[in-house]
């Protein structure tokens, strides 16, 4: 009898300890799980994102111009941190894309307007991807993501191997002809750090471009994200760009 | 230590000494290398704008050659495996030439990557910490830095050790080199696999983003590499006293036979997958094979490559290539065919059209071509120099305290060196080619 009760006691104690241990450990695990399930922009403050309303863009190209001025991007027509493309979709399904000098030169009217079904402008820039392949492939870690979600290139460390240029599915990077390093949109990091808007958002006359803090539930971009039907470019790539488009046509690549 | 010094000094003396053909060849290579260096200085001053590469096609001839040469380096394994795993006799005496080729190829690889950098003065950033900042294991390029340098080291060590022991007239200690030889087998496969992963891992470039790339790279490497080694061996036995049996050539011919067939099969498989039901990613293959919207810069290249590879495979399969003349021709075709297919035919189409659908073609500039020629010339220079020192060591003429051309020093009366078979080699029915008079 004595023997049995001791066994009983040990069993109960072990059981109780197990239950308590589960409780004790599960609480932080639960919290950690919740933390990691949430999108990163809910975790860090601030966490920058960008949005473009294609239905509002008029193709004036002022963003591309402002970006070149603000960031001293070479003026030649191959180097852009942001540019505007025009899509012309014809009745026979043909798609024409043009971007004269990145949209800074006037878009000429199509010579055969009667064949055109629809046409629209798509401003492009780096999406500061959550899973950025460019950052992953850089052999020296010169491409990196900041705490607040911006993908940057360290100009002083980049060796100019151009591997990142191959890795970006959106053609957002170019090779700087003077500095001989990779270059791309910085989300005007020098400006946003001071609480200013990016240069392109600043000059956009129609409000087609939007920049803001995704971690702030009251910011305009969060509202946009939560209320509009948006899409990202090449979602199948799994890069998760923080660049949302409203009104994205299936022909846009 | 003193002996090592003597080994290096005598080898160097051997490299500096030769007949007029040797001098002409080496001066020609040196001149070409210098021309390349001069072209590179132009590129250094004016940037990569001096190349034909653009914002759209941002890798070109340099990376194409790099890719090809990684294959040449890896190909040594096709001699190492038969010799050290299957104890193949005919190849036993020539396996070292494969290892030496690997050394020269890796040097060229490193040069090709270096000339491709926009900021070459920062190349040390790629070194492991604390020197540089290594994005390892994320970046395939840092993997490549590790495996290429490791491979260079392994081959330099194994070849150097065996030659040194030969020079000392000592039996090499198995424990000191066999583990490295076995490591080099795995390592050789790894260098080409990592190089394939470099491309294969990029979802952004559908032409490269295919799981068949690594096997294709290995197959093409094992085509071009052994074919090149056959050609080298022909030259070695023509110009030096070193005797190489036809059997060794024929064994390598078997390797090339199989590899080139697999290579073409894998290419055909890729072609089928891309073109049978072409999706939007098939444009690159269409551009490569047939041209796209009137742009067809690569079409003649790839068809030439396929045509000469087809001739090569036909020759290799026919008994005709048992005769050395036809074998040589087949090998030249195999090497050139793979060079086109794997270089221009693999790197460039991935950029055309670019991710935004624009078509910008690529044509290397003269300056860029000169740099490539320079690197190749430098590689040949190194390879010839190493061979120049290695061959007399292997024939036993260059040895510690050795008096050349005596009976004890491994010479038969009349000054013809005794063929040196290495341990356990019995030439059975091998046909010997008269090596002609000794080297000098
Ligand atoms: S859009 Fe391109 S450059 Fe920008 S973070 Fe994504 S992969 Fe990198
Ligand atoms: S070009 Fe510069 S940023 Fe891009 S992968 Fe190479 S080192 Fe990194």
mmCIF file of N, CA, C and O in Angstrom, chain A residues 78-80 83 85 87 97 124 135-142 154-163 165-171 173-175 177-181 234 237 253, chain B residues 44-48 53 55 58-59 116-120 122-126 131-136 138-142 197-199 202-205 208 280 351 354-357:
data_model
loop_
_atom_site.group_PDB
_atom_site.id
_atom_site.type_symbol
_atom_site.label_atom_id
_atom_site.label_comp_id
_atom_site.label_asym_id
_atom_site.label_seq_id
_atom_site.Cartn_x
_atom_site.Cartn_y
_atom_site.Cartn_z
ATOM 1 N N UNK A 78 19.643 55.508 -70.176
ATOM 2 C CA UNK A 78 19.573 54.106 -69.732
ATOM 3 C C UNK A 78 19.496 53.980 -68.223
ATOM 4 O O UNK A 78 19.297 52.902 -67.710
ATOM 5 N N UNK A 79 19.730 55.070 -67.519
ATOM 6 C CA UNK A 79 19.863 54.945 -66.069
ATOM 7 C C UNK A 79 18.669 55.559 -65.366
ATOM 8 O O UNK A 79 18.461 56.777 -65.426
ATOM 9 N N UNK A 80 17.876 54.716 -64.727
ATOM 10 C CA UNK A 80 16.708 55.212 -64.014
ATOM 11 C C UNK A 80 16.558 54.494 -62.690
ATOM 12 O O UNK A 80 16.756 53.289 -62.609
ATOM 13 N N UNK A 83 10.931 55.008 -63.457
ATOM 14 C CA UNK A 83 10.593 55.363 -64.821
ATOM 15 C C UNK A 83 9.123 55.033 -65.051
ATOM 16 O O UNK A 83 8.502 54.353 -64.234
ATOM 17 N N UNK A 85 6.291 53.552 -67.793
ATOM 18 C CA UNK A 85 6.062 52.810 -69.037
ATOM 19 C C UNK A 85 4.642 53.057 -69.507
ATOM 20 O O UNK A 85 3.735 53.205 -68.696
ATOM 21 N N UNK A 87 1.657 51.291 -71.689
ATOM 22 C CA UNK A 87 1.182 50.060 -72.315
ATOM 23 C C UNK A 87 0.078 50.421 -73.277
ATOM 24 O O UNK A 87 -0.852 51.132 -72.926
ATOM 25 N N UNK A 97 4.854 48.334 -75.528
ATOM 26 C CA UNK A 97 5.292 49.069 -74.349
ATOM 27 C C UNK A 97 6.333 50.075 -74.795
ATOM 28 O O UNK A 97 7.230 49.735 -75.562
ATOM 29 N N UNK A 124 7.363 52.627 -62.508
ATOM 30 C CA UNK A 124 8.087 51.504 -61.907
ATOM 31 C C UNK A 124 9.230 52.013 -61.043
ATOM 32 O O UNK A 124 9.830 53.049 -61.329
ATOM 33 N N UNK A 135 19.461 41.030 -52.565
ATOM 34 C CA UNK A 135 20.211 41.033 -51.316
ATOM 35 C C UNK A 135 20.823 39.651 -51.081
ATOM 36 O O UNK A 135 21.960 39.512 -50.636
ATOM 37 N N UNK A 136 20.040 38.641 -51.423
ATOM 38 C CA UNK A 136 20.498 37.272 -51.178
ATOM 39 C C UNK A 136 21.750 36.932 -51.986
ATOM 40 O O UNK A 136 22.648 36.252 -51.501
ATOM 41 N N UNK A 137 21.814 37.396 -53.236
ATOM 42 C CA UNK A 137 22.922 36.951 -54.084
ATOM 43 C C UNK A 137 24.187 37.767 -53.929
ATOM 44 O O UNK A 137 25.252 37.325 -54.352
ATOM 45 N N UNK A 138 24.100 38.945 -53.360
ATOM 46 C CA UNK A 138 25.293 39.803 -53.293
ATOM 47 C C UNK A 138 26.408 39.101 -52.531
ATOM 48 O O UNK A 138 26.236 38.707 -51.390
ATOM 49 N N UNK A 139 27.577 38.894 -53.164
ATOM 50 C CA UNK A 139 28.616 38.086 -52.520
ATOM 51 C C UNK A 139 29.284 38.784 -51.345
ATOM 52 O O UNK A 139 29.950 38.120 -50.558
ATOM 53 N N UNK A 140 29.153 40.090 -51.260
ATOM 54 C CA UNK A 140 29.882 40.789 -50.202
ATOM 55 C C UNK A 140 28.949 41.503 -49.231
ATOM 56 O O UNK A 140 29.401 42.270 -48.388
ATOM 57 N N UNK A 141 27.658 41.256 -49.366
ATOM 58 C CA UNK A 141 26.717 41.906 -48.455
ATOM 59 C C UNK A 141 26.609 43.406 -48.662
ATOM 60 O O UNK A 141 26.230 44.130 -47.740
ATOM 61 N N UNK A 142 26.949 43.883 -49.864
ATOM 62 C CA UNK A 142 26.849 45.322 -50.112
ATOM 63 C C UNK A 142 25.391 45.746 -50.280
ATOM 64 O O UNK A 142 25.043 46.889 -50.028
ATOM 65 N N UNK A 154 25.380 49.560 -50.546
ATOM 66 C CA UNK A 154 26.498 50.294 -49.959
ATOM 67 C C UNK A 154 27.500 50.603 -51.067
ATOM 68 O O UNK A 154 28.261 49.743 -51.493
ATOM 69 N N UNK A 155 27.491 51.840 -51.498
ATOM 70 C CA UNK A 155 28.349 52.225 -52.630
ATOM 71 C C UNK A 155 29.820 52.085 -52.322
ATOM 72 O O UNK A 155 30.644 51.969 -53.221
ATOM 73 N N UNK A 156 30.152 52.167 -51.051
ATOM 74 C CA UNK A 156 31.572 52.102 -50.688
ATOM 75 C C UNK A 156 32.043 50.658 -50.598
ATOM 76 O O UNK A 156 33.230 50.399 -50.480
ATOM 77 N N UNK A 157 31.103 49.713 -50.623
ATOM 78 C CA UNK A 157 31.512 48.320 -50.439
ATOM 79 C C UNK A 157 31.265 47.457 -51.677
ATOM 80 O O UNK A 157 31.928 46.441 -51.862
ATOM 81 N N UNK A 158 30.329 47.868 -52.511
ATOM 82 C CA UNK A 158 29.985 47.098 -53.707
ATOM 83 C C UNK A 158 31.210 46.914 -54.590
ATOM 84 O O UNK A 158 31.973 47.840 -54.808
ATOM 85 N N UNK A 159 31.397 45.685 -55.101
ATOM 86 C CA UNK A 159 32.549 45.428 -55.957
ATOM 87 C C UNK A 159 32.186 45.478 -57.436
ATOM 88 O O UNK A 159 33.031 45.254 -58.289
ATOM 89 N N UNK A 160 30.922 45.729 -57.726
ATOM 90 C CA UNK A 160 30.530 45.876 -59.121
ATOM 91 C C UNK A 160 30.453 44.585 -59.895
ATOM 92 O O UNK A 160 30.712 44.564 -61.097
ATOM 93 N N UNK A 161 30.078 43.482 -59.231
ATOM 94 C CA UNK A 161 30.026 42.205 -59.950
ATOM 95 C C UNK A 161 28.742 42.061 -60.769
ATOM 96 O O UNK A 161 28.657 41.217 -61.641
ATOM 97 N N UNK A 162 27.724 42.846 -60.457
ATOM 98 C CA UNK A 162 26.461 42.908 -61.187
ATOM 99 C C UNK A 162 25.614 41.638 -61.052
ATOM 100 O O UNK A 162 24.704 41.403 -61.822
ATOM 101 N N UNK A 163 25.927 40.836 -60.045
ATOM 102 C CA UNK A 163 25.106 39.648 -59.814
ATOM 103 C C UNK A 163 23.695 40.069 -59.408
ATOM 104 O O UNK A 163 22.705 39.447 -59.811
ATOM 105 N N UNK A 165 22.083 42.613 -60.350
ATOM 106 C CA UNK A 165 21.311 43.087 -61.503
ATOM 107 C C UNK A 165 20.648 41.906 -62.205
ATOM 108 O O UNK A 165 19.524 41.996 -62.677
ATOM 109 N N UNK A 166 21.364 40.769 -62.229
ATOM 110 C CA UNK A 166 20.749 39.582 -62.836
ATOM 111 C C UNK A 166 19.621 39.053 -61.968
ATOM 112 O O UNK A 166 18.690 38.421 -62.462
ATOM 113 N N UNK A 167 19.730 39.264 -60.652
ATOM 114 C CA UNK A 167 18.787 38.622 -59.740
ATOM 115 C C UNK A 167 17.472 39.367 -59.621
ATOM 116 O O UNK A 167 16.470 38.784 -59.226
ATOM 117 N N UNK A 168 17.446 40.650 -59.937
ATOM 118 C CA UNK A 168 16.209 41.417 -59.756
ATOM 119 C C UNK A 168 15.241 41.097 -60.888
ATOM 120 O O UNK A 168 15.552 41.303 -62.052
ATOM 121 N N UNK A 169 14.054 40.606 -60.568
ATOM 122 C CA UNK A 169 13.107 40.243 -61.627
ATOM 123 C C UNK A 169 12.421 41.445 -62.250
ATOM 124 O O UNK A 169 11.654 41.292 -63.188
ATOM 125 N N UNK A 170 12.657 42.620 -61.720
ATOM 126 C CA UNK A 170 11.903 43.793 -62.162
ATOM 127 C C UNK A 170 12.754 44.788 -62.945
ATOM 128 O O UNK A 170 12.278 45.854 -63.303
ATOM 129 N N UNK A 171 14.012 44.449 -63.171
ATOM 130 C CA UNK A 171 14.879 45.352 -63.927
ATOM 131 C C UNK A 171 15.093 46.674 -63.235
ATOM 132 O O UNK A 171 15.231 47.709 -63.890
ATOM 133 N N UNK A 173 17.571 47.605 -61.228
ATOM 134 C CA UNK A 173 18.931 48.017 -60.917
ATOM 135 C C UNK A 173 19.678 48.381 -62.185
ATOM 136 O O UNK A 173 19.415 47.840 -63.242
ATOM 137 N N UNK A 174 20.605 49.276 -62.056
ATOM 138 C CA UNK A 174 21.487 49.587 -63.182
ATOM 139 C C UNK A 174 22.896 49.706 -62.649
ATOM 140 O O UNK A 174 23.122 49.806 -61.446
ATOM 141 N N UNK A 175 23.826 49.681 -63.594
ATOM 142 C CA UNK A 175 25.227 49.759 -63.218
ATOM 143 C C UNK A 175 25.670 51.209 -63.384
ATOM 144 O O UNK A 175 25.606 51.760 -64.489
ATOM 145 N N UNK A 177 27.511 54.296 -64.240
ATOM 146 C CA UNK A 177 28.625 54.413 -65.189
ATOM 147 C C UNK A 177 29.815 55.189 -64.630
ATOM 148 O O UNK A 177 30.910 55.084 -65.168
ATOM 149 N N UNK A 178 29.615 55.961 -63.589
ATOM 150 C CA UNK A 178 30.726 56.741 -63.046
ATOM 151 C C UNK A 178 31.307 56.058 -61.815
ATOM 152 O O UNK A 178 32.520 55.905 -61.675
ATOM 153 N N UNK A 179 30.431 55.601 -60.941
ATOM 154 C CA UNK A 179 30.911 54.993 -59.696
ATOM 155 C C UNK A 179 31.286 53.524 -59.877
ATOM 156 O O UNK A 179 31.928 52.933 -59.013
ATOM 157 N N UNK A 180 30.846 52.902 -60.999
ATOM 158 C CA UNK A 180 31.103 51.486 -61.274
ATOM 159 C C UNK A 180 30.551 50.575 -60.182
ATOM 160 O O UNK A 180 31.197 49.597 -59.793
ATOM 161 N N UNK A 181 29.426 50.913 -59.638
ATOM 162 C CA UNK A 181 28.761 50.042 -58.663
ATOM 163 C C UNK A 181 27.299 49.909 -59.068
ATOM 164 O O UNK A 181 26.802 50.660 -59.908
ATOM 165 N N UNK A 234 4.710 40.413 -60.717
ATOM 166 C CA UNK A 234 5.290 39.066 -60.679
ATOM 167 C C UNK A 234 5.171 38.425 -59.301
ATOM 168 O O UNK A 234 6.167 38.007 -58.704
ATOM 169 N N UNK A 237 6.924 35.188 -58.204
ATOM 170 C CA UNK A 237 8.345 35.113 -57.869
ATOM 171 C C UNK A 237 8.569 34.955 -56.368
ATOM 172 O O UNK A 237 9.680 34.631 -55.935
ATOM 173 N N UNK A 253 4.374 43.553 -67.021
ATOM 174 C CA UNK A 253 5.370 42.623 -66.504
ATOM 175 C C UNK A 253 6.438 43.374 -65.707
ATOM 176 O O UNK A 253 6.629 44.525 -65.843
ATOM 177 N N UNK B 44 40.053 49.882 -67.304
ATOM 178 C CA UNK B 44 40.180 50.333 -65.920
ATOM 179 C C UNK B 44 39.937 51.839 -65.842
ATOM 180 O O UNK B 44 39.290 52.336 -64.913
ATOM 181 N N UNK B 45 40.451 52.558 -66.830
ATOM 182 C CA UNK B 45 40.318 54.016 -66.803
ATOM 183 C C UNK B 45 38.901 54.423 -67.181
ATOM 184 O O UNK B 45 38.282 55.252 -66.517
ATOM 185 N N UNK B 46 38.364 53.810 -68.239
ATOM 186 C CA UNK B 46 37.081 54.290 -68.749
ATOM 187 C C UNK B 46 35.888 53.480 -68.277
ATOM 188 O O UNK B 46 34.760 53.785 -68.638
ATOM 189 N N UNK B 47 36.137 52.447 -67.521
ATOM 190 C CA UNK B 47 35.017 51.675 -66.982
ATOM 191 C C UNK B 47 34.491 50.638 -67.952
ATOM 192 O O UNK B 47 34.971 50.503 -69.080
ATOM 193 N N UNK B 48 33.471 49.924 -67.510
ATOM 194 C CA UNK B 48 32.932 48.830 -68.313
ATOM 195 C C UNK B 48 32.186 49.339 -69.540
ATOM 196 O O UNK B 48 31.728 48.539 -70.353
ATOM 197 N N UNK B 53 28.921 45.298 -73.148
ATOM 198 C CA UNK B 53 27.846 45.050 -72.203
ATOM 199 C C UNK B 53 27.055 46.332 -71.976
ATOM 200 O O UNK B 53 27.577 47.431 -72.126
ATOM 201 N N UNK B 55 23.235 48.022 -69.984
ATOM 202 C CA UNK B 55 22.326 47.885 -68.871
ATOM 203 C C UNK B 55 21.422 46.669 -69.060
ATOM 204 O O UNK B 55 20.907 46.114 -68.101
ATOM 205 N N UNK B 58 24.091 42.552 -69.034
ATOM 206 C CA UNK B 58 25.099 43.065 -68.123
ATOM 207 C C UNK B 58 26.177 42.041 -67.779
ATOM 208 O O UNK B 58 27.054 42.327 -66.989
ATOM 209 N N UNK B 59 26.093 40.853 -68.346
ATOM 210 C CA UNK B 59 27.226 39.935 -68.309
ATOM 211 C C UNK B 59 27.488 39.521 -69.753
ATOM 212 O O UNK B 59 26.543 39.341 -70.520
ATOM 213 N N UNK B 116 35.911 41.335 -64.925
ATOM 214 C CA UNK B 116 34.505 41.669 -65.085
ATOM 215 C C UNK B 116 34.022 42.627 -63.991
ATOM 216 O O UNK B 116 32.952 43.210 -64.107
ATOM 217 N N UNK B 117 34.797 42.769 -62.928
ATOM 218 C CA UNK B 117 34.330 43.587 -61.808
ATOM 219 C C UNK B 117 34.359 45.070 -62.166
ATOM 220 O O UNK B 117 35.270 45.539 -62.848
ATOM 221 N N UNK B 118 33.374 45.780 -61.656
ATOM 222 C CA UNK B 118 33.361 47.229 -61.865
ATOM 223 C C UNK B 118 34.385 47.915 -60.969
ATOM 224 O O UNK B 118 34.956 48.941 -61.319
ATOM 225 N N UNK B 119 34.582 47.342 -59.784
ATOM 226 C CA UNK B 119 35.542 47.932 -58.842
ATOM 227 C C UNK B 119 36.561 46.867 -58.444
ATOM 228 O O UNK B 119 36.535 46.348 -57.336
ATOM 229 N N UNK B 120 37.504 46.561 -59.361
ATOM 230 C CA UNK B 120 38.428 45.463 -59.073
ATOM 231 C C UNK B 120 39.294 45.724 -57.847
ATOM 232 O O UNK B 120 39.760 44.785 -57.204
ATOM 233 N N UNK B 122 38.395 46.471 -55.147
ATOM 234 C CA UNK B 122 37.722 46.010 -53.939
ATOM 235 C C UNK B 122 37.547 44.497 -53.929
ATOM 236 O O UNK B 122 36.743 43.977 -53.160
ATOM 237 N N UNK B 123 38.290 43.817 -54.776
ATOM 238 C CA UNK B 123 38.063 42.376 -54.906
ATOM 239 C C UNK B 123 38.254 41.658 -53.568
ATOM 240 O O UNK B 123 37.628 40.640 -53.298
ATOM 241 N N UNK B 124 39.067 42.243 -52.702
ATOM 242 C CA UNK B 124 39.302 41.596 -51.393
ATOM 243 C C UNK B 124 38.045 41.578 -50.541
ATOM 244 O O UNK B 124 37.981 40.850 -49.550
ATOM 245 N N UNK B 125 37.036 42.352 -50.901
ATOM 246 C CA UNK B 125 35.776 42.278 -50.149
ATOM 247 C C UNK B 125 35.171 40.875 -50.232
ATOM 248 O O UNK B 125 34.340 40.511 -49.419
ATOM 249 N N UNK B 126 35.569 40.145 -51.268
ATOM 250 C CA UNK B 126 35.007 38.810 -51.460
ATOM 251 C C UNK B 126 35.705 37.772 -50.594
ATOM 252 O O UNK B 126 35.283 36.618 -50.539
ATOM 253 N N UNK B 131 39.041 39.614 -43.342
ATOM 254 C CA UNK B 131 39.519 40.495 -44.413
ATOM 255 C C UNK B 131 38.350 41.167 -45.119
ATOM 256 O O UNK B 131 38.269 42.386 -45.221
ATOM 257 N N UNK B 132 37.445 40.365 -45.610
ATOM 258 C CA UNK B 132 36.314 40.929 -46.336
ATOM 259 C C UNK B 132 35.028 40.686 -45.586
ATOM 260 O O UNK B 132 35.033 40.380 -44.404
ATOM 261 N N UNK B 133 33.929 40.833 -46.312
ATOM 262 C CA UNK B 133 32.638 40.549 -45.701
ATOM 263 C C UNK B 133 31.995 39.548 -46.639
ATOM 264 O O UNK B 133 31.730 39.826 -47.782
ATOM 265 N N UNK B 134 31.788 38.374 -46.140
ATOM 266 C CA UNK B 134 31.423 37.246 -46.954
ATOM 267 C C UNK B 134 29.933 37.057 -46.817
ATOM 268 O O UNK B 134 29.459 36.895 -45.703
ATOM 269 N N UNK B 135 29.196 37.069 -47.893
ATOM 270 C CA UNK B 135 27.775 36.797 -47.739
ATOM 271 C C UNK B 135 27.572 35.294 -47.910
ATOM 272 O O UNK B 135 26.956 34.834 -48.866
ATOM 273 N N UNK B 136 28.116 34.549 -47.000
ATOM 274 C CA UNK B 136 28.061 33.106 -47.068
ATOM 275 C C UNK B 136 27.175 32.623 -45.936
ATOM 276 O O UNK B 136 27.251 33.146 -44.850
ATOM 277 N N UNK B 138 24.607 32.578 -48.128
ATOM 278 C CA UNK B 138 23.512 33.042 -48.982
ATOM 279 C C UNK B 138 23.895 33.152 -50.450
ATOM 280 O O UNK B 138 23.170 32.693 -51.319
ATOM 281 N N UNK B 139 25.028 33.777 -50.715
ATOM 282 C CA UNK B 139 25.359 34.085 -52.098
ATOM 283 C C UNK B 139 26.142 32.955 -52.749
ATOM 284 O O UNK B 139 27.144 32.491 -52.212
ATOM 285 N N UNK B 140 25.678 32.530 -53.921
ATOM 286 C CA UNK B 140 26.370 31.470 -54.647
ATOM 287 C C UNK B 140 27.749 31.937 -55.112
ATOM 288 O O UNK B 140 28.643 31.128 -55.339
ATOM 289 N N UNK B 141 27.908 33.243 -55.263
ATOM 290 C CA UNK B 141 29.194 33.751 -55.703
ATOM 291 C C UNK B 141 30.246 33.579 -54.604
ATOM 292 O O UNK B 141 31.408 33.291 -54.889
ATOM 293 N N UNK B 142 29.836 33.710 -53.350
ATOM 294 C CA UNK B 142 30.840 33.467 -52.301
ATOM 295 C C UNK B 142 31.161 31.979 -52.210
ATOM 296 O O UNK B 142 32.303 31.615 -51.939
ATOM 297 N N UNK B 197 24.743 26.534 -60.173
ATOM 298 C CA UNK B 197 23.751 27.076 -59.242
ATOM 299 C C UNK B 197 23.738 28.594 -59.255
ATOM 300 O O UNK B 197 22.718 29.228 -58.970
ATOM 301 N N UNK B 198 24.887 29.151 -59.556
ATOM 302 C CA UNK B 198 24.991 30.607 -59.662
ATOM 303 C C UNK B 198 23.940 31.156 -60.622
ATOM 304 O O UNK B 198 23.341 32.197 -60.393
ATOM 305 N N UNK B 199 23.735 30.423 -61.706
ATOM 306 C CA UNK B 199 22.742 30.851 -62.700
ATOM 307 C C UNK B 199 21.378 30.245 -62.394
ATOM 308 O O UNK B 199 20.354 30.919 -62.443
ATOM 309 N N UNK B 202 18.604 31.813 -60.128
ATOM 310 C CA UNK B 202 17.990 33.118 -60.345
ATOM 311 C C UNK B 202 16.620 32.972 -60.992
ATOM 312 O O UNK B 202 16.504 32.754 -62.193
ATOM 313 N N UNK B 203 15.584 33.134 -60.179
ATOM 314 C CA UNK B 203 14.231 33.043 -60.721
ATOM 315 C C UNK B 203 13.964 34.167 -61.710
ATOM 316 O O UNK B 203 13.113 34.047 -62.584
ATOM 317 N N UNK B 204 14.712 35.234 -61.591
ATOM 318 C CA UNK B 204 14.463 36.388 -62.438
ATOM 319 C C UNK B 204 14.886 36.145 -63.887
ATOM 320 O O UNK B 204 14.498 36.888 -64.774
ATOM 321 N N UNK B 205 15.720 35.126 -64.125
ATOM 322 C CA UNK B 205 16.189 34.846 -65.491
ATOM 323 C C UNK B 205 15.729 33.456 -65.883
ATOM 324 O O UNK B 205 16.439 32.470 -65.665
ATOM 325 N N UNK B 208 17.928 30.662 -67.345
ATOM 326 C CA UNK B 208 18.876 29.969 -66.473
ATOM 327 C C UNK B 208 18.171 29.156 -65.397
ATOM 328 O O UNK B 208 18.771 28.249 -64.824
ATOM 329 N N UNK B 280 5.614 31.987 -71.844
ATOM 330 C CA UNK B 280 6.237 33.291 -72.046
ATOM 331 C C UNK B 280 7.745 33.252 -71.789
ATOM 332 O O UNK B 280 8.467 34.134 -72.205
ATOM 333 N N UNK B 351 19.530 37.312 -71.252
ATOM 334 C CA UNK B 351 19.247 38.742 -71.126
ATOM 335 C C UNK B 351 18.356 39.257 -72.242
ATOM 336 O O UNK B 351 18.004 40.436 -72.256
ATOM 337 N N UNK B 354 15.003 41.351 -72.090
ATOM 338 C CA UNK B 354 15.230 41.563 -70.657
ATOM 339 C C UNK B 354 13.906 41.437 -69.895
ATOM 340 O O UNK B 354 12.859 41.247 -70.504
ATOM 341 N N UNK B 355 13.939 41.486 -68.561
ATOM 342 C CA UNK B 355 12.703 41.233 -67.807
ATOM 343 C C UNK B 355 11.561 42.180 -68.186
ATOM 344 O O UNK B 355 10.397 41.868 -67.959
ATOM 345 N N UNK B 356 11.879 43.307 -68.779
ATOM 346 C CA UNK B 356 10.816 44.224 -69.170
ATOM 347 C C UNK B 356 10.400 44.006 -70.611
ATOM 348 O O UNK B 356 9.580 44.742 -71.145
ATOM 349 N N UNK B 357 10.981 42.994 -71.262
ATOM 350 C CA UNK B 357 10.556 42.659 -72.609
ATOM 351 C C UNK B 357 11.313 43.383 -73.706
ATOM 352 O O UNK B 357 11.024 43.196 -74.883
#
